[in-house]
mmCIF file of C-alpha atoms in Angstrom:
data_model
loop_
_atom_site.group_PDB
_atom_site.id
_atom_site.type_symbol
_atom_site.label_atom_id
_atom_site.label_comp_id
_atom_site.label_asym_id
_atom_site.label_seq_id
_atom_site.Cartn_x
_atom_site.Cartn_y
_atom_site.Cartn_z
ATOM 1 C CA MET A 1 31.529 6.042 -4.527
ATOM 2 C CA LYS A 2 27.816 5.571 -4.963
ATOM 3 C CA LYS A 3 25.908 4.746 -1.811
ATOM 4 C CA LEU A 4 22.369 3.650 -2.493
ATOM 5 C CA PHE A 5 19.573 2.582 -0.225
ATOM 6 C CA ILE A 6 16.281 1.945 -1.918
ATOM 7 C CA PHE A 7 13.505 1.814 0.614
ATOM 8 C CA LEU A 8 10.221 0.821 -0.935
ATOM 9 C CA ILE A 9 7.542 1.202 1.688
ATOM 10 C CA VAL A 10 6.084 -2.113 0.639
ATOM 11 C CA LEU A 11 6.034 -4.430 -2.316
ATOM 12 C CA PHE A 12 3.397 -7.101 -1.945
ATOM 13 C CA THR A 13 3.863 -10.022 -4.299
ATOM 14 C CA PHE A 14 1.058 -12.462 -3.735
ATOM 15 C CA THR A 15 1.400 -15.897 -5.238
ATOM 16 C CA SER A 16 -0.902 -18.823 -5.845
ATOM 17 C CA ARG A 17 0.798 -20.683 -3.013
ATOM 18 C CA VAL A 18 -1.245 -18.697 -0.487
ATOM 19 C CA VAL A 19 -4.910 -19.523 0.049
ATOM 20 C CA TRP A 20 -6.779 -16.333 0.843
ATOM 21 C CA SER A 21 -10.041 -16.042 2.741
ATOM 22 C CA ALA A 22 -12.917 -14.283 1.001
ATOM 23 C CA ASP A 23 -12.645 -11.327 3.372
ATOM 24 C CA LEU A 24 -8.913 -10.991 2.822
ATOM 25 C CA ASN A 25 -9.408 -11.080 -0.926
ATOM 26 C CA LYS A 26 -12.119 -8.453 -0.630
ATOM 27 C CA GLY A 27 -9.967 -6.244 1.566
ATOM 28 C CA MET A 28 -6.949 -6.556 -0.717
ATOM 29 C CA GLY A 29 -9.074 -5.878 -3.783
ATOM 30 C CA ALA A 30 -10.585 -2.802 -2.197
ATOM 31 C CA TYR A 31 -7.130 -1.511 -1.254
ATOM 32 C CA HIS A 32 -5.784 -1.913 -4.774
ATOM 33 C CA ASP A 33 -8.937 -0.257 -6.162
ATOM 34 C CA GLY A 34 -8.334 2.727 -3.882
ATOM 35 C CA ASN A 35 -11.410 1.990 -1.767
ATOM 36 C CA TYR A 36 -9.551 2.323 1.503
ATOM 37 C CA PRO A 37 -12.531 2.542 3.892
ATOM 38 C CA VAL A 38 -13.812 -0.842 2.696
ATOM 39 C CA ALA A 39 -10.300 -2.267 2.803
ATOM 40 C CA PHE A 40 -9.896 -1.144 6.392
ATOM 41 C CA LEU A 41 -13.269 -2.613 7.449
ATOM 42 C CA GLU A 42 -12.412 -5.969 5.886
ATOM 43 C CA LEU A 43 -8.800 -6.193 7.012
ATOM 44 C CA LYS A 44 -8.936 -4.900 10.591
ATOM 45 C CA PRO A 45 -10.947 -7.822 12.079
ATOM 46 C CA LEU A 46 -8.627 -10.291 10.344
ATOM 47 C CA ALA A 47 -5.577 -8.443 11.620
ATOM 48 C CA GLU A 48 -6.956 -8.516 15.166
ATOM 49 C CA GLN A 49 -7.389 -12.282 14.787
ATOM 50 C CA GLY A 50 -3.689 -12.600 13.950
ATOM 51 C CA ASP A 51 -3.721 -12.803 10.147
ATOM 52 C CA VAL A 52 -0.174 -11.835 9.106
ATOM 53 C CA TYR A 53 -1.189 -10.503 5.697
ATOM 54 C CA ALA A 54 -3.994 -8.338 7.048
ATOM 55 C CA GLN A 55 -1.659 -7.044 9.755
ATOM 56 C CA SER A 56 0.918 -6.153 7.139
ATOM 57 C CA PHE A 57 -1.674 -4.394 4.988
ATOM 58 C CA LEU A 58 -2.878 -2.343 7.954
ATOM 59 C CA GLY A 59 0.723 -1.403 8.620
ATOM 60 C CA VAL A 60 0.996 -0.113 5.072
ATOM 61 C CA MET A 61 -2.267 1.820 5.384
ATOM 62 C CA TYR A 62 -1.136 3.585 8.557
ATOM 63 C CA HIS A 63 2.358 4.071 7.153
ATOM 64 C CA ASN A 64 1.055 5.797 4.039
ATOM 65 C CA GLY A 65 -2.092 7.385 5.455
ATOM 66 C CA LYS A 66 -4.404 5.427 3.158
ATOM 67 C CA GLY A 67 -7.949 5.420 4.555
ATOM 68 C CA VAL A 68 -6.649 6.252 8.022
ATOM 69 C CA PRO A 69 -4.660 9.151 9.464
ATOM 70 C CA GLN A 70 -0.965 8.558 8.897
ATOM 71 C CA ASN A 71 0.489 7.153 12.102
ATOM 72 C CA TYR A 72 3.970 5.648 12.088
ATOM 73 C CA LYS A 73 3.671 4.209 15.590
ATOM 74 C CA THR A 74 0.500 2.347 14.700
ATOM 75 C CA ALA A 75 2.085 1.162 11.467
ATOM 76 C CA LEU A 76 5.053 -0.073 13.466
ATOM 77 C CA ARG A 77 2.749 -2.020 15.796
ATOM 78 C CA TRP A 78 0.993 -3.829 12.933
ATOM 79 C CA TYR A 79 4.254 -4.528 11.119
ATOM 80 C CA SER A 80 5.717 -5.922 14.334
ATOM 81 C CA LEU A 81 2.820 -8.301 14.902
ATOM 82 C CA SER A 82 3.146 -9.605 11.365
ATOM 83 C CA ALA A 83 6.953 -9.663 11.336
ATOM 84 C CA ASP A 84 7.076 -11.629 14.592
ATOM 85 C CA GLN A 85 5.150 -14.348 12.784
ATOM 86 C CA GLY A 86 7.820 -14.487 10.088
ATOM 87 C CA TYR A 87 6.243 -12.486 7.261
ATOM 88 C CA CYS A 88 9.154 -11.179 5.192
ATOM 89 C CA PHE A 89 7.413 -8.091 3.771
ATOM 90 C CA SER A 90 6.600 -6.876 7.263
ATOM 91 C CA GLN A 91 10.124 -7.673 8.407
ATOM 92 C CA TYR A 92 11.468 -5.565 5.563
ATOM 93 C CA ASN A 93 9.127 -2.653 6.288
ATOM 94 C CA LEU A 94 10.006 -2.829 9.971
ATOM 95 C CA GLY A 95 13.653 -2.583 8.994
ATOM 96 C CA VAL A 96 12.835 0.509 6.951
ATOM 97 C CA MET A 97 11.138 2.172 9.909
ATOM 98 C CA TYR A 98 14.042 1.492 12.258
ATOM 99 C CA TYR A 99 16.518 2.663 9.645
ATOM 100 C CA GLU A 100 14.647 5.900 8.984
ATOM 101 C CA GLY A 101 13.474 6.468 12.565
ATOM 102 C CA LYS A 102 9.759 6.584 11.768
ATOM 103 C CA GLY A 103 7.515 5.740 14.710
ATOM 104 C CA VAL A 104 10.576 4.650 16.661
ATOM 105 C CA LEU A 105 14.041 5.883 17.486
ATOM 106 C CA LYS A 106 16.467 5.337 14.604
ATOM 107 C CA ASN A 107 18.406 2.150 15.235
ATOM 108 C CA TYR A 108 20.632 0.710 12.506
ATOM 109 C CA LYS A 109 21.367 -2.444 14.481
ATOM 110 C CA THR A 110 17.682 -3.306 14.781
ATOM 111 C CA ALA A 111 17.120 -2.352 11.140
ATOM 112 C CA ALA A 112 19.876 -4.780 10.136
ATOM 113 C CA LYS A 113 18.240 -7.502 12.243
ATOM 114 C CA TRP A 114 14.915 -7.178 10.405
ATOM 115 C CA PHE A 115 16.548 -6.820 7.000
ATOM 116 C CA THR A 116 18.488 -10.007 7.720
ATOM 117 C CA LEU A 117 15.332 -11.959 8.532
ATOM 118 C CA ALA A 118 13.657 -10.747 5.326
ATOM 119 C CA ALA A 119 16.812 -11.248 3.254
ATOM 120 C CA GLU A 120 17.185 -14.831 4.454
ATOM 121 C CA GLN A 121 13.714 -15.483 3.052
ATOM 122 C CA GLY A 122 14.823 -14.138 -0.317
ATOM 123 C CA TYR A 123 13.346 -10.637 -0.250
ATOM 124 C CA THR A 124 15.424 -8.788 -2.831
ATOM 125 C CA ASP A 125 15.320 -5.236 -1.481
ATOM 126 C CA ALA A 126 16.246 -6.504 1.979
ATOM 127 C CA GLN A 127 19.236 -8.325 0.486
ATOM 128 C CA PHE A 128 20.324 -5.136 -1.263
ATOM 129 C CA ASN A 129 19.928 -2.963 1.837
ATOM 130 C CA LEU A 130 21.715 -5.472 4.023
ATOM 131 C CA GLY A 131 24.562 -5.681 1.533
ATOM 132 C CA ASN A 132 24.989 -1.927 1.744
ATOM 133 C CA MET A 133 24.894 -1.946 5.531
ATOM 134 C CA TYR A 134 27.762 -4.438 5.590
ATOM 135 C CA ARG A 135 29.645 -2.454 2.967
ATOM 136 C CA ILE A 136 29.267 0.797 4.908
ATOM 137 C CA GLY A 137 29.295 -0.631 8.427
ATOM 138 C CA GLU A 138 25.885 0.596 9.595
ATOM 139 C CA GLY A 139 24.350 -1.493 12.367
ATOM 140 C CA VAL A 140 26.829 -4.285 11.634
ATOM 141 C CA ALA A 141 30.580 -4.624 11.604
ATOM 142 C CA GLN A 142 31.884 -3.479 8.235
ATOM 143 C CA ASN A 143 32.535 -6.497 6.063
ATOM 144 C CA TYR A 144 32.988 -5.977 2.338
ATOM 145 C CA LYS A 145 32.892 -9.697 1.595
ATOM 146 C CA THR A 146 29.527 -10.177 3.307
ATOM 147 C CA GLY A 147 28.244 -7.049 1.606
ATOM 148 C CA VAL A 148 29.172 -8.504 -1.765
ATOM 149 C CA GLN A 149 27.450 -11.789 -0.930
ATOM 150 C CA TRP A 150 24.140 -10.079 -0.167
ATOM 151 C CA ASN A 151 24.389 -7.675 -3.097
ATOM 152 C CA ARG A 152 25.112 -10.582 -5.422
ATOM 153 C CA LEU A 153 21.918 -12.355 -4.371
ATOM 154 C CA ALA A 154 19.911 -9.241 -5.184
ATOM 155 C CA ALA A 155 21.832 -8.579 -8.389
ATOM 156 C CA GLU A 156 21.160 -12.067 -9.707
ATOM 157 C CA LYS A 157 17.439 -11.349 -9.378
ATOM 158 C CA GLY A 158 17.676 -8.165 -11.419
ATOM 159 C CA HIS A 159 18.240 -5.479 -8.760
ATOM 160 C CA SER A 160 20.001 -2.848 -10.852
ATOM 161 C CA ASP A 161 21.520 -0.891 -7.956
ATOM 162 C CA ALA A 162 22.949 -4.085 -6.486
ATOM 163 C CA GLN A 163 24.443 -4.748 -9.913
ATOM 164 C CA TYR A 164 25.966 -1.273 -9.903
ATOM 165 C CA ASN A 165 27.454 -1.824 -6.456
ATOM 166 C CA LEU A 166 28.925 -5.165 -7.501
ATOM 167 C CA SER A 167 30.633 -3.402 -10.387
ATOM 168 C CA ILE A 168 32.223 -0.972 -7.931
ATOM 169 C CA SER A 169 33.310 -3.859 -5.714
ATOM 170 C CA TYR A 170 35.093 -5.579 -8.597
ATOM 171 C CA ASP A 171 36.533 -2.322 -9.893
ATOM 172 C CA MET A 172 38.030 -1.423 -6.513
ATOM 173 C CA GLY A 173 38.644 -4.894 -5.098
ATOM 174 C CA LEU A 174 36.282 -4.483 -2.146
ATOM 175 C CA GLY A 175 35.280 -7.888 -0.777
ATOM 176 C CA VAL A 176 36.423 -9.583 -3.990
ATOM 177 C CA LEU A 177 39.591 -9.735 -6.033
ATOM 178 C CA LYS A 178 39.864 -6.754 -8.363
ATOM 179 C CA ASP A 179 38.576 -7.850 -11.749
ATOM 180 C CA TYR A 180 37.807 -5.360 -14.511
ATOM 181 C CA VAL A 181 36.044 -7.968 -16.629
ATOM 182 C CA TYR A 182 33.415 -8.575 -13.938
ATOM 183 C CA ALA A 183 33.309 -4.873 -13.080
ATOM 184 C CA HIS A 184 32.461 -4.141 -16.710
ATOM 185 C CA MET A 185 29.960 -6.984 -16.883
ATOM 186 C CA TRP A 186 27.963 -5.777 -13.863
ATOM 187 C CA ALA A 187 28.111 -2.135 -14.937
ATOM 188 C CA ASN A 188 26.864 -3.131 -18.374
ATOM 189 C CA ILE A 189 23.961 -5.109 -16.913
ATOM 190 C CA ALA A 190 23.085 -2.292 -14.504
ATOM 191 C CA THR A 191 23.112 0.171 -17.403
ATOM 192 C CA SER A 192 20.742 -1.995 -19.423
ATOM 193 C CA ASN A 193 18.399 -1.956 -16.404
ATOM 194 C CA GLY A 194 18.406 1.843 -16.301
ATOM 195 C CA THR A 195 20.681 2.560 -13.344
ATOM 196 C CA GLY A 196 21.830 6.164 -13.343
ATOM 197 C CA GLY A 197 25.574 6.415 -13.615
ATOM 198 C CA GLY A 198 25.895 2.875 -14.918
ATOM 199 C CA ALA A 199 27.140 3.934 -18.342
ATOM 200 C CA SER A 200 29.800 6.262 -16.960
ATOM 201 C CA LEU A 201 30.986 3.549 -14.563
ATOM 202 C CA ARG A 202 31.184 1.053 -17.403
ATOM 203 C CA ASP A 203 33.120 3.508 -19.562
ATOM 204 C CA SER A 204 35.509 4.242 -16.714
ATOM 205 C CA VAL A 205 36.228 0.548 -16.228
ATOM 206 C CA GLU A 206 36.508 0.033 -19.974
ATOM 207 C CA SER A 207 39.295 2.607 -20.202
ATOM 208 C CA LYS A 208 41.464 0.236 -18.137
ATOM 209 C CA MET A 209 40.762 -2.863 -20.216
ATOM 210 C CA THR A 210 42.110 -4.505 -23.358
ATOM 211 C CA SER A 211 39.858 -5.088 -26.346
ATOM 212 C CA ALA A 212 39.904 -8.809 -25.643
ATOM 213 C CA ASP A 213 38.786 -8.281 -22.041
ATOM 214 C CA ILE A 214 36.009 -5.917 -23.131
ATOM 215 C CA SER A 215 34.715 -8.545 -25.527
ATOM 216 C CA LYS A 216 34.874 -11.175 -22.776
ATOM 217 C CA ALA A 217 32.931 -8.924 -20.388
ATOM 218 C CA GLN A 218 30.247 -8.260 -22.988
ATOM 219 C CA ASN A 219 29.846 -11.981 -23.614
ATOM 220 C CA LEU A 220 29.570 -12.660 -19.891
ATOM 221 C CA ALA A 221 26.872 -10.010 -19.561
ATOM 222 C CA ARG A 222 24.836 -11.603 -22.348
ATOM 223 C CA GLU A 223 25.254 -15.060 -20.818
ATOM 224 C CA PHE A 224 24.235 -13.797 -17.396
ATOM 225 C CA VAL A 225 21.056 -12.158 -18.659
ATOM 226 C CA ALA A 226 20.081 -15.326 -20.500
ATOM 227 C CA LYS A 227 20.811 -17.674 -17.590
ATOM 228 C CA PHE A 228 20.315 -16.026 -14.240
ATOM 229 C CA TYR A 229 17.400 -13.616 -14.373
ATOM 230 C CA ARG A 230 14.444 -15.021 -12.478
ATOM 231 C CA ASP A 231 11.420 -13.813 -10.587
ATOM 232 C CA CYS A 232 12.197 -12.467 -7.129
#
């Protein structure tokens, strides 16, 4: 069975709902332009004043060694300050660090705590990771049903590996009733999104289905793509 954890160090999606200060805009712009010294000079005073976004950016800089020497403990400190104020990206990255044991002792239970906080705010990768932790029983009591619930949330927002895992759940009856139609549907969608192994999983499920059920699954996949995909 495929076990996937995708840990993106950070994925900042800034929206028009947030009003940025001039200095924060300048610091963010400098970071994205690769001018890390200027980014650091602009962001550090804001972070020290408690700005959650600047704190999160500094965490990323120390995590990745961008403009500063790589230092996981310092990254952890900035992520923690931001995460404690409820910023979901920092909560997710903090979960990554506890899961991987970077800058702190590896602790799956604490990782699950931070992934949960980020997932509850709708952060897709946190939902996917948390779903896998429930499916495997890492840091939480194993619960296939809860794992499916979190993976479904991520899958409905286009997370191809969550889609793959949902296919497995339906194929094997883990946390849901066994249903080859839905197993095929999710494998088909995951394949269209480029998930490795998706096509072979779909073909394996298809070998257990009637022609009518295959047609039904294909129609469901098309309907899902048209109806449910949305920005995450």
